[in-house]
Structures are given as structure tokens and as C-alpha cells.
C-alpha positions as MATLAB code, in Angstrom:
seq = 'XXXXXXXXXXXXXXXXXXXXXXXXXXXXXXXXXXXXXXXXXXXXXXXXXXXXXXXXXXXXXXXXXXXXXXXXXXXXXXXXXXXXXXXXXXXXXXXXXXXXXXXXXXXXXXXXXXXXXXXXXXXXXXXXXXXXXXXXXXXXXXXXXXXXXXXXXXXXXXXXXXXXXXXXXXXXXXXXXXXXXXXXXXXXXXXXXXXXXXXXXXXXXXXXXXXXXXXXXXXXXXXXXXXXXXXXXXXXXXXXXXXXXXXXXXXXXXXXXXXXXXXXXXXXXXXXXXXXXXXXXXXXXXXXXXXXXXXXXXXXXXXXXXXXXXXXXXXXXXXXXXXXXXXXXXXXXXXXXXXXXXXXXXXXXXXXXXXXXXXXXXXXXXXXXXXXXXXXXXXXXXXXXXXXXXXXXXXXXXXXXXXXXXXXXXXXXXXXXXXXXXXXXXXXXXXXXXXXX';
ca = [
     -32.638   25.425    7.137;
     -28.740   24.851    7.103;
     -27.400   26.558    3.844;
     -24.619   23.718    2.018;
     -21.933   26.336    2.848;
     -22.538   26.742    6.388;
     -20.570   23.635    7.250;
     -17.669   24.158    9.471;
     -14.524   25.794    8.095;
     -11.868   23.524    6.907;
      -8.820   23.836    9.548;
      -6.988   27.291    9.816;
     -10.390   29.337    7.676;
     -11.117   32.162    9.485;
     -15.252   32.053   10.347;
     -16.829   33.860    7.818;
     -19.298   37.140    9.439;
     -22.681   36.805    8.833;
     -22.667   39.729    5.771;
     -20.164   38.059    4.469;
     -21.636   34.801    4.586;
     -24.726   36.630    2.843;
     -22.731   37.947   -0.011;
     -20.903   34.678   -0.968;
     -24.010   33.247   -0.467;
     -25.791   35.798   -3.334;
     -22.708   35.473   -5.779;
     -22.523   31.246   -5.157;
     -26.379   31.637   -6.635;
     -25.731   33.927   -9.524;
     -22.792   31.811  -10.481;
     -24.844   28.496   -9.968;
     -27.532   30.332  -12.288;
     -25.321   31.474  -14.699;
     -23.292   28.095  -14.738;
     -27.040   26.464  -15.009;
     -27.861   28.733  -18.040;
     -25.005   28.219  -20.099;
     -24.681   24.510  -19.951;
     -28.286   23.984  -20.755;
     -27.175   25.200  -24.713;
     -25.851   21.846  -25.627;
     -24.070   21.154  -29.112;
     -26.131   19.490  -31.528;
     -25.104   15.868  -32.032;
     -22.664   15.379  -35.055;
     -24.896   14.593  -37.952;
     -25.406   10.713  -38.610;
     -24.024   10.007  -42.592;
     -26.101    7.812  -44.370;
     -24.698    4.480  -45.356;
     -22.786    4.267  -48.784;
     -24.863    2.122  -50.762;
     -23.250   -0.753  -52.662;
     -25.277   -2.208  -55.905;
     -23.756   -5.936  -56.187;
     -24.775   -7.711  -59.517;
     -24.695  -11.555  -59.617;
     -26.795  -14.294  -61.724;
     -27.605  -16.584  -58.370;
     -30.817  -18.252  -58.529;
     -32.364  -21.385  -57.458;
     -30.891  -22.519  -54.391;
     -27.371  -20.621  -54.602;
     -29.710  -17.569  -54.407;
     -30.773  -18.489  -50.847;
     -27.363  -18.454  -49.413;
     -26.536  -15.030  -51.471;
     -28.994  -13.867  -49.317;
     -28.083  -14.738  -45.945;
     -24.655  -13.546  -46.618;
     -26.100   -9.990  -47.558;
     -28.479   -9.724  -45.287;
     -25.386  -10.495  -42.739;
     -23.464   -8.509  -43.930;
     -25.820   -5.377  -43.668;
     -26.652   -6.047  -40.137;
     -22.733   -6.284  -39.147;
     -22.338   -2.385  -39.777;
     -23.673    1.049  -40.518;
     -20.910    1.986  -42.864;
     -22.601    0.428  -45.964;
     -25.908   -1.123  -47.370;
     -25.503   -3.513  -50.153;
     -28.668   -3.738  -52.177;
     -28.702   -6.572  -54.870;
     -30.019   -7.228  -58.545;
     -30.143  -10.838  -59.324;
     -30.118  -11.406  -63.416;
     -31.185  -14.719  -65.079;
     -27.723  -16.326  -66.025;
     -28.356  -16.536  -69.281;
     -28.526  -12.735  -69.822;
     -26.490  -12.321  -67.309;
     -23.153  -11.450  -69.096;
     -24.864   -9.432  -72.183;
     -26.287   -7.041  -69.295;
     -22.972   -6.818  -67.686;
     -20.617   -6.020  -70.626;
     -23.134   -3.726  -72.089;
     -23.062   -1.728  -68.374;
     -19.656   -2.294  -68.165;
     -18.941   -0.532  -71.488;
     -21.279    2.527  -70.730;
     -19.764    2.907  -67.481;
     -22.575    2.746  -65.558;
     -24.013   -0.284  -63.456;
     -22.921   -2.497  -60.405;
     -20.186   -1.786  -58.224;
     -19.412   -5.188  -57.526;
     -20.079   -7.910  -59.785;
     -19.694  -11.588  -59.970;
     -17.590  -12.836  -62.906;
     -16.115  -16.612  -63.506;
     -12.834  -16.665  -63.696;
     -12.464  -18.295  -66.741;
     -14.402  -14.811  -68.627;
     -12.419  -12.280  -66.947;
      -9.830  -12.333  -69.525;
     -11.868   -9.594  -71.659;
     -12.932   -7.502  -69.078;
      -9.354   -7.136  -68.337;
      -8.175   -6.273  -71.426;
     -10.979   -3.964  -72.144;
      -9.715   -1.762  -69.165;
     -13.132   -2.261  -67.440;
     -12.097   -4.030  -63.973;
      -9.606   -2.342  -61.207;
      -6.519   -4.898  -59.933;
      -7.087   -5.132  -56.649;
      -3.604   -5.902  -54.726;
      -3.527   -2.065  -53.199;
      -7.684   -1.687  -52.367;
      -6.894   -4.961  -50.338;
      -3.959   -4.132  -48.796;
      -5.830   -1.228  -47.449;
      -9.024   -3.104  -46.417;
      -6.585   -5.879  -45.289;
      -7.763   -8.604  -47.163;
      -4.831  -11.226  -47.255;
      -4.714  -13.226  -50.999;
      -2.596  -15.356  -48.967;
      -5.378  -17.077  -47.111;
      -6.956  -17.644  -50.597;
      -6.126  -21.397  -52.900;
      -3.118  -20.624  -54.772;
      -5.218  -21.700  -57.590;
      -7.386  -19.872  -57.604;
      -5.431  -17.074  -57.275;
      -3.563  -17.990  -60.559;
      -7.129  -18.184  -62.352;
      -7.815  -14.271  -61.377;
      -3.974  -12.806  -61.776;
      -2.547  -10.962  -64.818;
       0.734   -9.235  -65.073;
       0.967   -9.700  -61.287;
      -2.204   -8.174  -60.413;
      -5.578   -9.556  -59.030;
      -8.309   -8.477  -60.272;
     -10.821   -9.945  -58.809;
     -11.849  -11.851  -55.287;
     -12.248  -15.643  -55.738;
     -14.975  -17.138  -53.845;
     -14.724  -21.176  -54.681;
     -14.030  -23.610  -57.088;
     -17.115  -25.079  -58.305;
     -17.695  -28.859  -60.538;
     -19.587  -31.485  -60.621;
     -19.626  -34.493  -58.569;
     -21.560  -38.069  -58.778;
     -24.822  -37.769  -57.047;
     -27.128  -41.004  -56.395;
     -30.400  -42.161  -54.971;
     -29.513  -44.891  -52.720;
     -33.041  -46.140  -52.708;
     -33.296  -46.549  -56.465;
     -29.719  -48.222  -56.239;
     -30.567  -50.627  -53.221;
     -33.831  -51.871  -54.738;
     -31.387  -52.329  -57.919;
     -29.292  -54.163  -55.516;
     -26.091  -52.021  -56.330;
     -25.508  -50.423  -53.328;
     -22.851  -51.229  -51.227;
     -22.775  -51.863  -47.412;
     -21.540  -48.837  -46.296;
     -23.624  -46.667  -48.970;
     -21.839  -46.356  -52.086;
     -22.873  -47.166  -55.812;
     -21.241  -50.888  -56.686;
     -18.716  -50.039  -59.857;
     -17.364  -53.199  -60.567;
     -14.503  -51.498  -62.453;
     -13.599  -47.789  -63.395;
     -14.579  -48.051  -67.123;
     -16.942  -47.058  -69.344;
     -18.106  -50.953  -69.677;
     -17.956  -51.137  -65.930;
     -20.056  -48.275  -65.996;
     -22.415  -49.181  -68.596;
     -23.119  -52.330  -66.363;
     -24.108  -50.580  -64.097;
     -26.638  -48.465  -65.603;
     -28.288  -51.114  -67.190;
     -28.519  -53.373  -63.538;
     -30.659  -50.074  -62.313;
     -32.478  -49.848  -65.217;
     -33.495  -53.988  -65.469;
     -34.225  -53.779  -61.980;
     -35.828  -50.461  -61.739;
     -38.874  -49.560  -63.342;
     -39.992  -45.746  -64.488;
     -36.833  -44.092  -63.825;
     -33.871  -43.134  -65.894;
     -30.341  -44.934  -64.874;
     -28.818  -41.715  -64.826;
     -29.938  -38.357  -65.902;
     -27.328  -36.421  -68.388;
     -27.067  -32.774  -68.155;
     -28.089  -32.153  -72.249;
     -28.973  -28.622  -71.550;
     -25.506  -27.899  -70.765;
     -24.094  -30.888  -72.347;
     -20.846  -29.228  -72.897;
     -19.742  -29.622  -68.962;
     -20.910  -33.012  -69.099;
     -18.573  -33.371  -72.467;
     -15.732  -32.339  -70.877;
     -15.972  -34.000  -66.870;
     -15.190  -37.261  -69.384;
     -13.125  -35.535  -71.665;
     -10.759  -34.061  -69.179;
     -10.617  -37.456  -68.150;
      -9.536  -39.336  -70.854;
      -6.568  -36.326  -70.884;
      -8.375  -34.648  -73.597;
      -7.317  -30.658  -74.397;
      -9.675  -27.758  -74.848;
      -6.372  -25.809  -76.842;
      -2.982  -26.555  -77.942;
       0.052  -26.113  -75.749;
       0.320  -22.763  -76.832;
      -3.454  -21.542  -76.937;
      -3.194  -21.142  -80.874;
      -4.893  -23.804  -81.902;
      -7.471  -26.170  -80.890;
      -7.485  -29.414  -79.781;
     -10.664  -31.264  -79.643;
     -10.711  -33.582  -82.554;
      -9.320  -36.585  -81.408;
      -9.709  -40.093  -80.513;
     -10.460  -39.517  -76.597;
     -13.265  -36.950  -77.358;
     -14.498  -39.378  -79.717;
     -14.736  -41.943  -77.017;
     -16.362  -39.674  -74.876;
     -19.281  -38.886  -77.335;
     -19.795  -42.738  -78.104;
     -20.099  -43.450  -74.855;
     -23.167  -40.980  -74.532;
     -24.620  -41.250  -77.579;
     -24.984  -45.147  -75.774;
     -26.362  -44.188  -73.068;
     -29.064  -42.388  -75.089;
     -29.884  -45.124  -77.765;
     -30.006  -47.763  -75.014;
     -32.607  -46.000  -72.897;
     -30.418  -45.502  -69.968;
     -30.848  -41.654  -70.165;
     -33.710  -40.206  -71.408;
     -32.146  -37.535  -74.695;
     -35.251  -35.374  -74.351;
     -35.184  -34.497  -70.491;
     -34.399  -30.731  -70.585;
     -34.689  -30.220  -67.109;
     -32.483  -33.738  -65.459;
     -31.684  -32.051  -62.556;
     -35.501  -31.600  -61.488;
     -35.475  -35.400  -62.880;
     -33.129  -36.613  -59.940;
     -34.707  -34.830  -57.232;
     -37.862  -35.848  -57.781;
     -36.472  -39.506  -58.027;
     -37.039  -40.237  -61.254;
     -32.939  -41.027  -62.063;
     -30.668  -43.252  -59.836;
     -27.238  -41.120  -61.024;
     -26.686  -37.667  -62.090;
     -23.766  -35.601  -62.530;
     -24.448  -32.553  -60.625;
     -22.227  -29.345  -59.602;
     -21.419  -29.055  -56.077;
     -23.598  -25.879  -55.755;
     -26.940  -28.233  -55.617;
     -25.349  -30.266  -52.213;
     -27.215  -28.199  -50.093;
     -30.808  -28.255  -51.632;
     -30.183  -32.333  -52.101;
     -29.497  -32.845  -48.618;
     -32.355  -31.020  -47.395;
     -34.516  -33.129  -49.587;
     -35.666  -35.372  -46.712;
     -38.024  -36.759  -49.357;
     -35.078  -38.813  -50.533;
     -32.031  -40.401  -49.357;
     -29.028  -39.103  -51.451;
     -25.363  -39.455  -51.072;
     -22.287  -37.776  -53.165;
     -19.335  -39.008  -54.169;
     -16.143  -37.495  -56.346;
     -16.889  -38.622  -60.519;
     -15.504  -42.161  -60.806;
     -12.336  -42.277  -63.154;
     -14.362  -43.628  -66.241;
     -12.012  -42.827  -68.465;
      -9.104  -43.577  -66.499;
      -8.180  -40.341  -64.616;
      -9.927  -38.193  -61.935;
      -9.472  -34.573  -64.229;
     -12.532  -32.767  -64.321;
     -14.523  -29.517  -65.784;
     -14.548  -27.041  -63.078;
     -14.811  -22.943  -62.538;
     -14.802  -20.307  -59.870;
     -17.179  -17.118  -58.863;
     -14.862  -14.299  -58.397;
     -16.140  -10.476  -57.300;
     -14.419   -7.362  -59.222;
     -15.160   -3.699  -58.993;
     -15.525   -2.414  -62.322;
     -12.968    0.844  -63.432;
     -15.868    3.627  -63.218;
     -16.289    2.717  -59.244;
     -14.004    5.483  -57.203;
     -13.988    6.867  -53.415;
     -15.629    5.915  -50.966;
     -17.658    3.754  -53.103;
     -14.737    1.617  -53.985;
     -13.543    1.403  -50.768;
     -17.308   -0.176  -49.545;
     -17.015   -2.089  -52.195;
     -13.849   -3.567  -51.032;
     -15.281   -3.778  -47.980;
     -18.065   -6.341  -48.863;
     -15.666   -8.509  -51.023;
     -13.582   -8.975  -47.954;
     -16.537   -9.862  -45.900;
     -17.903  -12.378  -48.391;
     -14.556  -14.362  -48.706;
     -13.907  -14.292  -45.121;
     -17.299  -14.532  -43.426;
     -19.723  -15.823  -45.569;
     -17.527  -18.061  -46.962;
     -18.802  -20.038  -44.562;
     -22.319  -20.022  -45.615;
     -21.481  -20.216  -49.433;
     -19.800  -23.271  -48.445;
     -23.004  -24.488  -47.140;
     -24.681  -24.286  -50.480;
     -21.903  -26.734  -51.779;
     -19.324  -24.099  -53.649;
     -16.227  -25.174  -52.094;
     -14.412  -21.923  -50.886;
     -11.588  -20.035  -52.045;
     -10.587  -19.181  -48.769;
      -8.293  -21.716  -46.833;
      -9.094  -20.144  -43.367;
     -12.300  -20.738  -43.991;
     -11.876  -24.371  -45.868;
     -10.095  -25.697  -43.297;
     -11.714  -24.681  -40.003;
     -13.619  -27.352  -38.210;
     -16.930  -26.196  -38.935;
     -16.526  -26.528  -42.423;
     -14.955  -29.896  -42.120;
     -18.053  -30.677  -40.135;
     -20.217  -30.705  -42.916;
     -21.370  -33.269  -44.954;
     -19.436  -34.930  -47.528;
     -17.027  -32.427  -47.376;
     -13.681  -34.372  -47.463;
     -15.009  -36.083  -50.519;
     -15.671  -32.538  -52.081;
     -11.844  -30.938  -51.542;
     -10.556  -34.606  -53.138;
     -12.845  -34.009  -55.944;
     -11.570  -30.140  -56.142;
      -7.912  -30.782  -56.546;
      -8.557  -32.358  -59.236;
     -10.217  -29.670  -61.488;
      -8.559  -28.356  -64.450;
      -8.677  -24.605  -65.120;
      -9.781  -23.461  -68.303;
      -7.469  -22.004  -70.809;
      -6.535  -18.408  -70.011;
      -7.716  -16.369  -73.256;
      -9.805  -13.583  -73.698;
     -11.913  -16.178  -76.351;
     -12.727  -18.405  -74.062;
     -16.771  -17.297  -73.683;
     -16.843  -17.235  -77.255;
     -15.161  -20.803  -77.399;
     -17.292  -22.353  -74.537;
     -20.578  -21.100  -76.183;
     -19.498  -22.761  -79.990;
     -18.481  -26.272  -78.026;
     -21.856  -25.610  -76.616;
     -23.363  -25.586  -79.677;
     -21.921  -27.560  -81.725;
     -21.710  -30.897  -78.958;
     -25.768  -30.001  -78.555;
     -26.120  -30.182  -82.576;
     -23.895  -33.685  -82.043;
     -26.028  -35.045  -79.265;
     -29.192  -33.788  -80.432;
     -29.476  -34.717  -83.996;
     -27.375  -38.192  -83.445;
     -24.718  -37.241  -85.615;
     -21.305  -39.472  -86.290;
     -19.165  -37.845  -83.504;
     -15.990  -37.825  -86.177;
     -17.620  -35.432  -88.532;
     -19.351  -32.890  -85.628;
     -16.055  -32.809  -83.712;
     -14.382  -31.946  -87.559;
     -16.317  -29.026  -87.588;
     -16.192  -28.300  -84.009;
     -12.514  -27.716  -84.137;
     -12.998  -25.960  -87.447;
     -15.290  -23.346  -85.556;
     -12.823  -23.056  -82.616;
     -10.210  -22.365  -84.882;
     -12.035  -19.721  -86.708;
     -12.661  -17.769  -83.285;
      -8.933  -18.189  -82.149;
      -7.729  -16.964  -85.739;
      -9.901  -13.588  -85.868;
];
């Protein structure tokens, strides 16, 4: 057999003798051999780090919780960087677990927060701004709603992520309405005029007409919201001018309450319904006042045929109660942790913004408002008409403490069908109290 060297010479080699051909032969073998020994010691593979794991706090349930989800378990799949594991807390304890974390320095390392109750967290020191960690992650604020950015900035710093802008709109079962014969042609409740009468008239057409069902379920259980959708637009005031004072007793929130307390005593909503949203989807109320964040469970319902409209101007304006979901790192997060942290915030605003904006929350983010697959939902123009015309809650590091007396105290009104003149007396008495100490 031919050895691979005894080819023929390139042009101008001398032929090599025979023992010479023997001895490059021998060496060409020892130096495959030893080439063959040395490169079979291969460096170990760099070691693989484990994923920094991100513990994200938030108080989604029901069907928000579904799309809280999806986004995390997208998120999670998109890299190997980071894991984000969450804890989902029942919203009513949700804030007494977070502040009490918050103030022992130990708990999530990102958390949801409305805007309107990051005021204290803020001036407690207990939340990082966020304008540098962004820069760096390159999250642009300028491709969020300028106001929502307003509702999360303080001494020119943000600090926190918002995700939407979240109300209520008008939501109604056009089967109940058409066999009440107060639908219109092309879907739409039949308001012959924007006023509380007008409205009234309404109500009691579905409920002539319409056995077994309530003309419109009202949100007692959170009444306050309900209180001030109307309120807000009648151009009622949580505050003064000057957040010193409050500003509730008047003759617009006076109006407001009347016009419930009718609805009640003439059986057009039932007073004792504490769950009204599980009232409307099971068809048992032809209107209902229901936050954006229930659009997507409603139009899944293929048990019944709703539709959704912005709050008609019953009292005369289109102002509305509304809020946002923001995400904040709290103070005691640092390295790499904050940095994942950041991480996932930007990936929530600018990727699953799309699928939060499935479950109904408007987003913060315009890129993601305003691309065609959004627009493509259902309903959706109708939702940014009713969004522009939310009004921000005062900014005030009393505002949880105000929102939970007005809850109170409007619940003690409603409930025990007292004169609204004397409960919104000592309504403003008790908001004053809180603003003074």
C-alpha cells in the first residue's frame, strides 16, 4: 500500500531516498501520535450559571390572573438569563402584606402597585426611581401615555413601570335589552337622552318588560368606584384645589347618591347582591358597570351575547373613576437582581402588553396601543375614547387611607338608607380628619 507521502514531489523537490523516506515517515507518526494525544485533553465547557430568579408579587386573580400567566410563562421561555416565579395575594390583603415586607426589607423584587398608592412608598424610601435602571435596560418612558407617566413621577423621577389605565365601562346583555325592546339596530342600548331621567327610563322599560332579572346590577361591594364614575361626572372633586381640604359635600355628590338610592328603592337593582358582577354574567342583569379588565372573560362567554360601550354622560360629562397597575423594584433589591428585575418590567410593558391588553387593561405603552393588532380587537376604539377621559386621583401620600373611609362611609350611606346630606357631612368630616393628622 501507497503511504499518503509517497505522492510525487511538488516541482523542483529533490526525490526523497528510500531511508529517508523511512525516517520522515517514523517522525510524521510520532508527531501524528503526539498531536493525537494532546488534543484529545479538551477544556471543560465553561460552567452554565443558573438563572437569577425574580420573585414578582401582584394581587391578579380571576380572569386578570390568566393573562399574568401567559405573560410569565412567556417571558421565561424567551431567555435563560432569568426565571420569574410568582406569588399571587388576595387583593384585599394584598397591600398589608406588601408594606409590612416592604418595611422589613425582605419580600418581592418586583411588585405591582396602583399608581394612585405609590405616594407612601415613595416617601418611605422603600421603591428605587427608575430613569437610570431603564436607560440601561433601554426601556424608553417615551413610548409610555404621558399620563401615565405623570401618575408614577416625583421630583423628576419614575418610580415605577405603568402597565395601563384601567375603569369601568357600560356593559349590556343585548338579549335581555332586545326582548325589552331597547336595543337599537345596530346593537346599542336605546338612551333616549343622557340624563339620569333618561336613564331611569330606561331601567324601568327592561325591568316592565323583563322578568327575573335586575335592570342593572350596581357594584355595592365597591360602591365607592361606582360613587365616583357619576360623581366625576357631574364635575364633582375628591380634594380641594390645593389637596388641603376635602371636597365631597356638595350638591353634585348629593345628586349622585339620590339617584342610586332610586335605583335601589324602585327595584331596579337589587341592594343586597354582593357579588353583581357574577349577577351579569350569568344573565341575571341587563346593565352593569364593569372595569375594562372583565372584557376578555365577557367576550368569551359564548353563553351570552354582550356588547360594551364608554359610560353614557348621565350627569352631563364623560369624566370617570379610573387607575393604573404600575411595577416598582423595592430599595433592598441590588445587582444583578435589580438588573433582572428591570429586565422583566421592560418585557411586560413592551411584550406582553399585548396580552394584558387582551384581558381588557388598556396599555400604558403607545407602541403597543397603537399597533394594528391591538386595534384589531374588539371594542377597542370605544375603550381608548372611554380612557381619555379618566381622571387621576389626587397625588397624596393619604390617598389609601382616603379611598378606604369614602369606602366606608358611602357603604354605611347605601347600606343603611341614610339621608345622603348628613352621611356625606360626616364623610367630609372623616376626610378632613385624615388630611389634618
Amino acid at each position: 500500500m501507497k503511504s499518503m507521502f509517497s505522492a510525487r514531489p511538488r516541482a523542483g523537490w529533490p526525490a526523497l531516498r528510500p531511508a529517508l523516506l523511512s525516517a520522515a515517515l517514523l517522525l510524521g507518526l510520532l508527531l501524528i501520535t503526539g498531536c493525537s494525544d494532546y488534543s484529545s485533553v479538551r477544556p471543560e465547557p465553561p460552567e452554565r450559571r443558573a438563572p437569577v430568579t425574580v420573585s414578582f408579587w401582584n394581587p391578579f386573580g380571576g380572569g386578570e390572573g390568566e393573562f399574568v400567566e401567559r405573560i410569565i410563562r412567556d417571558y421565561n421561555a424567551s431567555q435563560a438569563e432569568v426565571f420569574v416565579k410568582q406569588l399571587r395575594l388576595e387583593s384585599n390583603e394584598y397591600y398589608v402584606r406588601l408594606r409590612t415586607a416592604l418595611s422589613f426589607g425582605k419580600g418581592p423584587d418586583v411588585a405591582v402597585i396602583h399608581a394612585d398608592r405609590l405616594s407612601p412608598f415613595i416617601k418611605a424610601q422603600q421603591l428605587i426611581p427608575l430613569n437610570d435602571l431603564a436607560a440601561q435596560a433601554g426601556l424608553q418612558f417615551n413610548h409610555i401615555r404621558e399620563q401615565n407617566l405623570k401618575d408614577v413621577s416625583y421630583e423628576g423621577q419614575y418610580y415605577a413601570v405603568p402597565l395601563d389605565t384601567h375603569y369601568h365601562l357600560l356593559y349590556y346583555n343585548k338579549g335581555i335589552l332586545s326582548e325589552a325592546g331597547v336595543l337599537s339596530a345596530d346593537g346599542q342600548p336605546l338612551l333616549e337622552a343622557n340624563t339620569p331621567e333618561g336613564f331611569i327610563r330606561l331601567l324601568r322599560q327592561i325591568a316592565e318588560r323583563v322578568q327575573g332579572v335586575q335592570a342593572m346590577a350596581v357594584n355595592t361591594p365597591y360602591f365607592q368606584e361606582s360613587f365616583l364614575d357619576l360623581y366625576y361626572q357631574a364635575g364633582g372633586d375628591l380634594l380641594s384645589g390645593d389637596g388641603k381640604r376635602a371636597a365631597v359635600y356638595n350638591e353634585k355628590s348629593v345628586q349622585v347618591l339620590s339617584f342610586y338610592q332610586r335605583l335601589f328603592d324602585e327595584g331596579l337593582s337589587d341592594l343586597n347582591d354582593n357579588t353583581p358582577w357574577d349577577s351579569f354574567d350569568r344573565g341575571q342583569a341587563g346593565l352593569w358597570f364593569g372595569g375594562v379588565w372583565e372584557a376578555g372573560h365577557h367576550l368569551d362567554n359564548k353563553a351570552l351575547d354582550i356588547g360594551m360601550m364608554p359610560l353614557p354622560p348621565v350627569f352631563g360629562s364623560n369624566g370617570q373613576w379610573g387607575s393604573s397597575h404600575t411595577l416598582v423594584i423595592p430599595t433592598y433589591v441590588n445587582g444583578e437582581q435589580r438588573e433582572a428585575a428591570m429586565d422583566f418590567m421592560k418585557y411586560f410593558s413592551e411584550v406582553g402588553g399585548m396580552i394584558w391588553g387582551e384581558a381588557g387593561h388598556v396599555p400604558a405603552n403607545l407602541t403597543v396601543v397603537k399597533s394594528p393588532v391591538y386595534r384589531a380587537l374588539p371594542y377597542r376604539e370605544q375603550f381608548l375614547q372611554a380612557r381619555d377621559q379618566v381622571k387621576s386621583a389626587p397625588q397624596t401620600d393619604k390617598y389609601a387611607a382616603l379611598f378606604t373611609a369614602l369606602s366606608e362611609e358611602l357603604q354605611h350611606i347605601v347600606r343603611s338608607r341614610a339621608q345622603p346630606e348628613a352621611g356625606l357631612r360626616k364623610l367630609e368630616a372623616r376626610l378632613n380628619e385624615i388630611l389634618a393628622n
